[in-house]
mmCIF file of C-alpha atoms in Angstrom:
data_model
loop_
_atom_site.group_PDB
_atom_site.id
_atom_site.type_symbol
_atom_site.label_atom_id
_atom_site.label_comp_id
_atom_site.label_asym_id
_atom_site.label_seq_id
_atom_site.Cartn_x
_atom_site.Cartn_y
_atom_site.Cartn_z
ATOM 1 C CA UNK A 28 6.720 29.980 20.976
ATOM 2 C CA UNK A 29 6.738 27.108 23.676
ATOM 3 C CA UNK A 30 9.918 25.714 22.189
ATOM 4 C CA UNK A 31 12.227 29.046 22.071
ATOM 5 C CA UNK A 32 10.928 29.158 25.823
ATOM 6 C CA UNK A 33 12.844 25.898 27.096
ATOM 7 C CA UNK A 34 15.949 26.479 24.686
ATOM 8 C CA UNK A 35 15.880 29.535 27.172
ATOM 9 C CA UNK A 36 15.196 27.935 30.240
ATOM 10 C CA UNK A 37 18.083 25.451 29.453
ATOM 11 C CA UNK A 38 20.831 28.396 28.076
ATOM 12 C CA UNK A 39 20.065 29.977 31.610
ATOM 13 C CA UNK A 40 20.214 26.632 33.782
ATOM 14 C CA UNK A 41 23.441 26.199 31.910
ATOM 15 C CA UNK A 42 24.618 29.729 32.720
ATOM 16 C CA UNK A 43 23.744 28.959 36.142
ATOM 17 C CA UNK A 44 25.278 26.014 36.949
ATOM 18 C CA UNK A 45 28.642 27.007 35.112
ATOM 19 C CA UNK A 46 28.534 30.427 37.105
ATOM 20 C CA UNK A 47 26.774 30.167 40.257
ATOM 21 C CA UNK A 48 27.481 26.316 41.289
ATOM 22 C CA UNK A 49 31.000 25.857 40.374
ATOM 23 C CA UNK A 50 30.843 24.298 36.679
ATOM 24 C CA UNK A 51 32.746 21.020 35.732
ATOM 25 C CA UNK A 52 34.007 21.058 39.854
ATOM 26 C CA UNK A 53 32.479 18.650 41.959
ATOM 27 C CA UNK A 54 30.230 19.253 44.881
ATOM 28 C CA UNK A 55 32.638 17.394 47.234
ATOM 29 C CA UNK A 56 36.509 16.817 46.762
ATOM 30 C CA UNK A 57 38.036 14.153 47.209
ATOM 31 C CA UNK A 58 40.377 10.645 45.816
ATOM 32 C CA UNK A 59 37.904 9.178 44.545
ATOM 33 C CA UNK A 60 36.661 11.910 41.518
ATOM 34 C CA UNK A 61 38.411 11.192 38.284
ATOM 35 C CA UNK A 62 39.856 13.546 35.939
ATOM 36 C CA UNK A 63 39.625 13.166 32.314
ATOM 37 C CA UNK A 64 35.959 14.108 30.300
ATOM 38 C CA UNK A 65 33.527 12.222 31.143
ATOM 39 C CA UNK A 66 33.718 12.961 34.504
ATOM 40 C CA UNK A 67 33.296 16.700 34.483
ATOM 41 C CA UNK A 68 31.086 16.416 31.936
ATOM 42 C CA UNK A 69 28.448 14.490 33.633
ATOM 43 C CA UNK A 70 28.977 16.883 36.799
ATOM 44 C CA UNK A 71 27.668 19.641 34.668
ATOM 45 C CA UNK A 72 24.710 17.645 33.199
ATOM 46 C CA UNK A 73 24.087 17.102 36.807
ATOM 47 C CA UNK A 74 23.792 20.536 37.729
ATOM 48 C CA UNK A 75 21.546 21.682 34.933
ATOM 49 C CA UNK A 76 19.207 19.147 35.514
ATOM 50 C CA UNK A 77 18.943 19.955 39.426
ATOM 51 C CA UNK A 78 18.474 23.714 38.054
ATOM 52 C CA UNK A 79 16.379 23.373 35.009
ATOM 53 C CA UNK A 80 13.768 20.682 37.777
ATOM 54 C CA UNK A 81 13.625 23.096 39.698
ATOM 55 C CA UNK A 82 13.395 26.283 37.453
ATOM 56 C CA UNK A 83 10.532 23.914 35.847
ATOM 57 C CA UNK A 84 9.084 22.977 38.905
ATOM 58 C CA UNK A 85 8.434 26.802 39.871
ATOM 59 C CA UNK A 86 7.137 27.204 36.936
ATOM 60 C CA UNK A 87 4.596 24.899 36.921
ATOM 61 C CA UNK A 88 3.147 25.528 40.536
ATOM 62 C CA UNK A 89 3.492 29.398 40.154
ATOM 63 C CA UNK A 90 1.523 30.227 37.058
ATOM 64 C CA UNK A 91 1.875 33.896 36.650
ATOM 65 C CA UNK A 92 4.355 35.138 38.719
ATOM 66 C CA UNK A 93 3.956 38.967 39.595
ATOM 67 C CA UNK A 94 7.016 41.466 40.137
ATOM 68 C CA UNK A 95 5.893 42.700 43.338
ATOM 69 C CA UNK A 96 6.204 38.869 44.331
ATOM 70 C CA UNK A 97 9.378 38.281 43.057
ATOM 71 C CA UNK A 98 11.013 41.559 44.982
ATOM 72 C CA UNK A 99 8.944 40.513 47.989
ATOM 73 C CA UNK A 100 11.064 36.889 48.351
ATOM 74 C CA UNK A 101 14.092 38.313 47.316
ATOM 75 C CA UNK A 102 13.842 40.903 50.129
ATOM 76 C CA UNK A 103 12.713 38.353 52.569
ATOM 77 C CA UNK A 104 14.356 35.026 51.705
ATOM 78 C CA UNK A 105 16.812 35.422 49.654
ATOM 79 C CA UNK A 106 18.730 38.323 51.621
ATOM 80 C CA UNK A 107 17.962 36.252 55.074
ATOM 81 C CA UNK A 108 19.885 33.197 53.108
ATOM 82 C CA UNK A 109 22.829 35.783 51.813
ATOM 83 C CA UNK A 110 22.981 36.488 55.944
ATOM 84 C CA UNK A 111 23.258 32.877 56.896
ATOM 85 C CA UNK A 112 25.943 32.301 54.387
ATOM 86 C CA UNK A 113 27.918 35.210 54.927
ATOM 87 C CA UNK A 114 27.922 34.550 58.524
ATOM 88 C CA UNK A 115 28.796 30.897 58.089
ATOM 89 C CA UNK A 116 31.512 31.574 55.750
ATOM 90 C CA UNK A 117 32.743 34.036 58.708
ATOM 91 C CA UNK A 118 32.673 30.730 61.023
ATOM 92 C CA UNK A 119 34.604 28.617 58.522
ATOM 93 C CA UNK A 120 37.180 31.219 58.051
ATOM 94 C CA UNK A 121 37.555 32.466 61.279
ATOM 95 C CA UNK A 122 37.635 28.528 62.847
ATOM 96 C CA UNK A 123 40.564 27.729 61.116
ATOM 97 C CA UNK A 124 38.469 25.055 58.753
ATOM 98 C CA UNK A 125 38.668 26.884 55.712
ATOM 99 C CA UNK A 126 42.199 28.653 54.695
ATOM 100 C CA UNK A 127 41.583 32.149 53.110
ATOM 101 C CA UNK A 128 43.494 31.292 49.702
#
């Protein structure tokens, strides 16, 4: 049913954002995060939300979506992005602005 489908949608936006964008850590570092629970907490509602908008969001302006589609913009864009990251992570590293830990 409709229902099961967005329990779904939000168990994988919360496996996403726990895996993929770093869970309960903030985006940025810094003084002025707190500790504590709320604090994390609210980081991870955060996340989910930007994921599950968006998840939703593609879902609403790409009705049926069609395997051959799918492959076709992971081949394309989403390899191209892997690239770009790869090689900036190569920058970071190799400038001396990231330490290899």
């Amino acid at each position: 049913s409709m229902g099961l489908a967005y329990i779904k949608l939000y168990v994988y936006a919360l496996m996403v954002s726990l895996v993929f964008l770093g869970g309960w850590l903030p985006i940025v570092s810094g003084e002025g995060v707190i500790g504590g629970f709320l604090i994390p907490s609210l980081i991870v509602i955060l996340k989910l939300t930007v994921v599950s908008l968006v998840a939703v969001f593609l879902r609403a302006v790409y009705g049926r979506y069609r395997v051959d589609q799918a492959i076709r913009i992971g081949w394309i864009h989403v390899f191209a992005l892997s690239i770009v990251s790869l090689v900036w992570s190569i920058i970071l590293v190799y400038g001396g602005w990231v330490r290899w830990a």
